[in-house]
């Protein structure tokens, strides 16, 4: 168990800079998700932490120790791969025992056949077998120990890969999209299990995913990466409610946040000809954008701010998402409604929408968050 | 329908051309010299009793033989005794052609010794080839280093060099270090197999990088990865390479003929065929073909046993 420090790490492949000076402190026992669209550099960062790739500059410190130039094998980290990467020729038990065998047995004791007869090998092998059994029981795969990976289902392989990672006590666990090869149902189940595993072990987890739901549901903190930078790193609540960048706002949350182009002047906002109920800072002028979460919108009759036509309705049973076309706006906006409102949301219906002024997130023309002194007094002071 | 028919006819024709020499070899190994000369007797020959002329000639009785045999033939002239002894010899030297051919194959030359030499040489070559080719192929397929592509191009280029072109320099080098007429001379020149490196490299390219990274995370060094991860996953490809390597060196006539210049103890099986080549007293086609049959049998049996995995290895579809 240990803390991790990522200190101004950059990585260039040829002419392209994949990581642009990433800094991130991960405390002991924390579950940090690196989340971002594909190609944002999150996997590269994980591989640099693991020692499978070397950084172009900057440093990785594990418990204060700079590990630059230390082989992956000697960093005492465990990794779970997206493809699971189990050894196809070994049984489940042998797969899980490999990290222990490579670390605890001498090279003589590892020799095939005669290795077992070397002095001390018997006791160590018994110890290893016990650890393997314990890890297998933790993950409920002890009945599969004699099978080969080829005979396992995707979920079982995933557990074996986890078992191989947690059989020894590494400084930290690195997980590279471990759920993306599972079907949707199993993914939800395994998500819970990994989160519980993290609570039980109290170990440091670094979890790479492109799925914001996984990041939201499992992490202590989320680091949203885009274009080789960390845009924001905070607890899930903050990242969702207070995105500091329009790209973060767009990436986190499903369905996606609605972005509307608006005109700011004299502390007011206008969308086309409509005056919005949101107050803007006085110095803000010209075209900016606001973000409205689907759950921030509600159906309205008399006090409607926006009006539009329902184009498509998605009924999820417990909630309904309606896609609405606003006149004078290119894209559709999404609104969340309760099943009770289903009747007024038939396709083609003209409806009115309203929202609380404080529900709108303001972003300046560069996509940076603007805090409203009236709505967010605390943040605006900090900002 | 007719298209299929044509397809099959053409393929059958091709197969017959390939099989014909084997048919002749096996058929000759059954027949008597007379039948081979006259080209009769079908596949098995008539298997009539034949007399081994050399056997009779070896037992040609001299004066002493006649003297010792005299008590067995009382009241007969020396001439009669001699004729009787010759008749006995002829009777003893009678045998079926198939028996004649195969006993000749094993008795005329120490064929078992040659087969043993063949096993020693091909097995040593194959093992050392693996020891060299696997790490080289791993480096070429999975490690990133400056000049990797250039090195691989050189490997490919080496595939184009015919053995016969470098045979003479190789021979001179071996002679200078005094290695001619040793097992080493038969083995050493073949230990670095460019084809093996190429084939294994192509197979290793299909092994997922994650597997190697996982091995590194598990604490393995690069050599441990080669022997503990790559070798076991590459078994189908290794079997394919084994067949190519073993067949080539088991059947090799050219190189052993060059470096084994006197010591018959080092003869490999193909050199054994020379024992029957026609000198003054005519060729022994029957025993020669019997020897050839004995030599190719182990290979054919090995191929049939490993057939399925061998084809798997050539198509390089071992990992998914």
PDB file of C-alpha atoms in Angstrom, chain B residues 110-212:
ATOM      1  CA  UNK B 110      25.233 -50.378 -40.409  1.00  0.00           C
ATOM      2  CA  UNK B 111      21.885 -48.763 -41.146  1.00  0.00           C
ATOM      3  CA  UNK B 112      20.863 -48.642 -37.474  1.00  0.00           C
ATOM      4  CA  UNK B 113      24.013 -46.715 -36.698  1.00  0.00           C
ATOM      5  CA  UNK B 114      23.197 -44.315 -39.538  1.00  0.00           C
ATOM      6  CA  UNK B 115      19.675 -43.863 -38.236  1.00  0.00           C
ATOM      7  CA  UNK B 116      21.057 -43.132 -34.762  1.00  0.00           C
ATOM      8  CA  UNK B 117      23.447 -40.578 -36.279  1.00  0.00           C
ATOM      9  CA  UNK B 118      20.502 -39.034 -38.085  1.00  0.00           C
ATOM     10  CA  UNK B 119      18.588 -38.707 -34.824  1.00  0.00           C
ATOM     11  CA  UNK B 120      21.572 -37.219 -32.974  1.00  0.00           C
ATOM     12  CA  UNK B 121      22.317 -34.698 -35.709  1.00  0.00           C
ATOM     13  CA  UNK B 122      18.753 -33.573 -36.443  1.00  0.00           C
ATOM     14  CA  UNK B 123      17.798 -33.356 -32.778  1.00  0.00           C
ATOM     15  CA  UNK B 124      20.904 -31.312 -31.883  1.00  0.00           C
ATOM     16  CA  UNK B 125      20.340 -29.016 -34.838  1.00  0.00           C
ATOM     17  CA  UNK B 126      16.700 -28.462 -33.937  1.00  0.00           C
ATOM     18  CA  UNK B 127      17.315 -27.834 -30.243  1.00  0.00           C
ATOM     19  CA  UNK B 128      20.098 -25.341 -30.830  1.00  0.00           C
ATOM     20  CA  UNK B 129      18.055 -23.659 -33.555  1.00  0.00           C
ATOM     21  CA  UNK B 130      15.283 -23.077 -31.013  1.00  0.00           C
ATOM     22  CA  UNK B 131      17.689 -21.746 -28.418  1.00  0.00           C
ATOM     23  CA  UNK B 132      18.933 -19.215 -30.968  1.00  0.00           C
ATOM     24  CA  UNK B 133      15.757 -18.449 -32.878  1.00  0.00           C
ATOM     25  CA  UNK B 134      13.284 -17.860 -30.041  1.00  0.00           C
ATOM     26  CA  UNK B 135      15.115 -14.984 -28.317  1.00  0.00           C
ATOM     27  CA  UNK B 136      16.042 -13.489 -31.697  1.00  0.00           C
ATOM     28  CA  UNK B 137      12.466 -13.713 -32.950  1.00  0.00           C
ATOM     29  CA  UNK B 138      11.152 -12.272 -29.694  1.00  0.00           C
ATOM     30  CA  UNK B 139      13.479  -9.302 -29.957  1.00  0.00           C
ATOM     31  CA  UNK B 140      12.542  -8.715 -33.595  1.00  0.00           C
ATOM     32  CA  UNK B 141       8.832  -8.996 -32.926  1.00  0.00           C
ATOM     33  CA  UNK B 142       8.315  -7.369 -29.550  1.00  0.00           C
ATOM     34  CA  UNK B 143      11.244  -5.254 -28.407  1.00  0.00           C
ATOM     35  CA  UNK B 144      11.716  -1.725 -29.653  1.00  0.00           C
ATOM     36  CA  UNK B 145      15.287  -0.877 -30.460  1.00  0.00           C
ATOM     37  CA  UNK B 146      17.098   1.267 -32.939  1.00  0.00           C
ATOM     38  CA  UNK B 147      17.741  -0.538 -36.222  1.00  0.00           C
ATOM     39  CA  UNK B 148      15.250  -3.325 -35.615  1.00  0.00           C
ATOM     40  CA  UNK B 149      13.793  -3.070 -39.104  1.00  0.00           C
ATOM     41  CA  UNK B 150      17.263  -3.052 -40.620  1.00  0.00           C
ATOM     42  CA  UNK B 151      18.209  -6.190 -38.709  1.00  0.00           C
ATOM     43  CA  UNK B 152      15.024  -7.867 -39.819  1.00  0.00           C
ATOM     44  CA  UNK B 153      15.740  -6.950 -43.450  1.00  0.00           C
ATOM     45  CA  UNK B 154      19.132  -8.594 -43.096  1.00  0.00           C
ATOM     46  CA  UNK B 155      17.432 -11.694 -41.730  1.00  0.00           C
ATOM     47  CA  UNK B 156      15.109 -11.720 -44.732  1.00  0.00           C
ATOM     48  CA  UNK B 157      18.070 -11.201 -47.030  1.00  0.00           C
ATOM     49  CA  UNK B 158      19.814 -14.220 -45.529  1.00  0.00           C
ATOM     50  CA  UNK B 159      16.844 -16.339 -46.539  1.00  0.00           C
ATOM     51  CA  UNK B 160      17.934 -15.751 -50.134  1.00  0.00           C
ATOM     52  CA  UNK B 161      21.452 -17.170 -49.780  1.00  0.00           C
ATOM     53  CA  UNK B 162      21.627 -20.734 -51.122  1.00  0.00           C
ATOM     54  CA  UNK B 163      23.451 -23.201 -48.929  1.00  0.00           C
ATOM     55  CA  UNK B 164      25.576 -24.416 -51.778  1.00  0.00           C
ATOM     56  CA  UNK B 165      27.009 -20.969 -52.358  1.00  0.00           C
ATOM     57  CA  UNK B 166      28.594 -20.849 -48.925  1.00  0.00           C
ATOM     58  CA  UNK B 167      29.398 -24.534 -48.625  1.00  0.00           C
ATOM     59  CA  UNK B 168      33.024 -24.185 -49.626  1.00  0.00           C
ATOM     60  CA  UNK B 169      33.930 -21.333 -47.230  1.00  0.00           C
ATOM     61  CA  UNK B 170      32.098 -23.173 -44.479  1.00  0.00           C
ATOM     62  CA  UNK B 171      34.008 -26.340 -45.210  1.00  0.00           C
ATOM     63  CA  UNK B 172      37.333 -24.511 -45.193  1.00  0.00           C
ATOM     64  CA  UNK B 173      36.503 -22.834 -41.893  1.00  0.00           C
ATOM     65  CA  UNK B 174      35.562 -26.150 -40.313  1.00  0.00           C
ATOM     66  CA  UNK B 175      38.660 -27.786 -41.715  1.00  0.00           C
ATOM     67  CA  UNK B 176      40.893 -25.027 -40.309  1.00  0.00           C
ATOM     68  CA  UNK B 177      39.498 -25.561 -36.807  1.00  0.00           C
ATOM     69  CA  UNK B 178      39.850 -29.291 -37.338  1.00  0.00           C
ATOM     70  CA  UNK B 179      36.189 -30.108 -37.050  1.00  0.00           C
ATOM     71  CA  UNK B 180      35.672 -32.097 -40.241  1.00  0.00           C
ATOM     72  CA  UNK B 181      34.578 -35.671 -39.599  1.00  0.00           C
ATOM     73  CA  UNK B 182      32.874 -34.790 -36.316  1.00  0.00           C
ATOM     74  CA  UNK B 183      29.261 -34.407 -35.245  1.00  0.00           C
ATOM     75  CA  UNK B 184      30.029 -30.732 -34.745  1.00  0.00           C
ATOM     76  CA  UNK B 185      30.692 -30.320 -38.456  1.00  0.00           C
ATOM     77  CA  UNK B 186      27.272 -31.789 -39.205  1.00  0.00           C
ATOM     78  CA  UNK B 187      25.491 -29.615 -36.642  1.00  0.00           C
ATOM     79  CA  UNK B 188      27.216 -26.257 -36.191  1.00  0.00           C
ATOM     80  CA  UNK B 189      26.603 -24.692 -39.624  1.00  0.00           C
ATOM     81  CA  UNK B 190      22.830 -25.120 -39.230  1.00  0.00           C
ATOM     82  CA  UNK B 191      22.361 -23.891 -35.671  1.00  0.00           C
ATOM     83  CA  UNK B 192      21.325 -20.391 -36.713  1.00  0.00           C
ATOM     84  CA  UNK B 193      18.216 -20.893 -38.790  1.00  0.00           C
ATOM     85  CA  UNK B 194      17.167 -17.723 -40.556  1.00  0.00           C
ATOM     86  CA  UNK B 195      13.977 -19.417 -41.581  1.00  0.00           C
ATOM     87  CA  UNK B 196      13.302 -20.343 -37.955  1.00  0.00           C
ATOM     88  CA  UNK B 197      13.846 -16.765 -36.805  1.00  0.00           C
ATOM     89  CA  UNK B 198      11.548 -15.505 -39.554  1.00  0.00           C
ATOM     90  CA  UNK B 199       8.806 -18.045 -38.886  1.00  0.00           C
ATOM     91  CA  UNK B 200       8.842 -17.530 -35.121  1.00  0.00           C
ATOM     92  CA  UNK B 201       8.953 -13.758 -35.525  1.00  0.00           C
ATOM     93  CA  UNK B 202       5.829 -13.891 -37.666  1.00  0.00           C
ATOM     94  CA  UNK B 203       4.138 -16.011 -35.018  1.00  0.00           C
ATOM     95  CA  UNK B 204       5.226 -13.777 -32.153  1.00  0.00           C
ATOM     96  CA  UNK B 205       3.776 -10.758 -33.967  1.00  0.00           C
ATOM     97  CA  UNK B 206       0.351 -12.330 -33.364  1.00  0.00           C
ATOM     98  CA  UNK B 207       0.921 -12.703 -29.610  1.00  0.00           C
ATOM     99  CA  UNK B 208      -0.852  -9.795 -27.875  1.00  0.00           C
ATOM    100  CA  UNK B 209       1.422  -7.161 -26.329  1.00  0.00           C
ATOM    101  CA  UNK B 210      -0.718  -7.213 -23.201  1.00  0.00           C
ATOM    102  CA  UNK B 211       0.420 -10.757 -22.472  1.00  0.00           C
ATOM    103  CA  UNK B 212       4.047  -9.657 -22.465  1.00  0.00           C
TER     104      UNK B 212
END
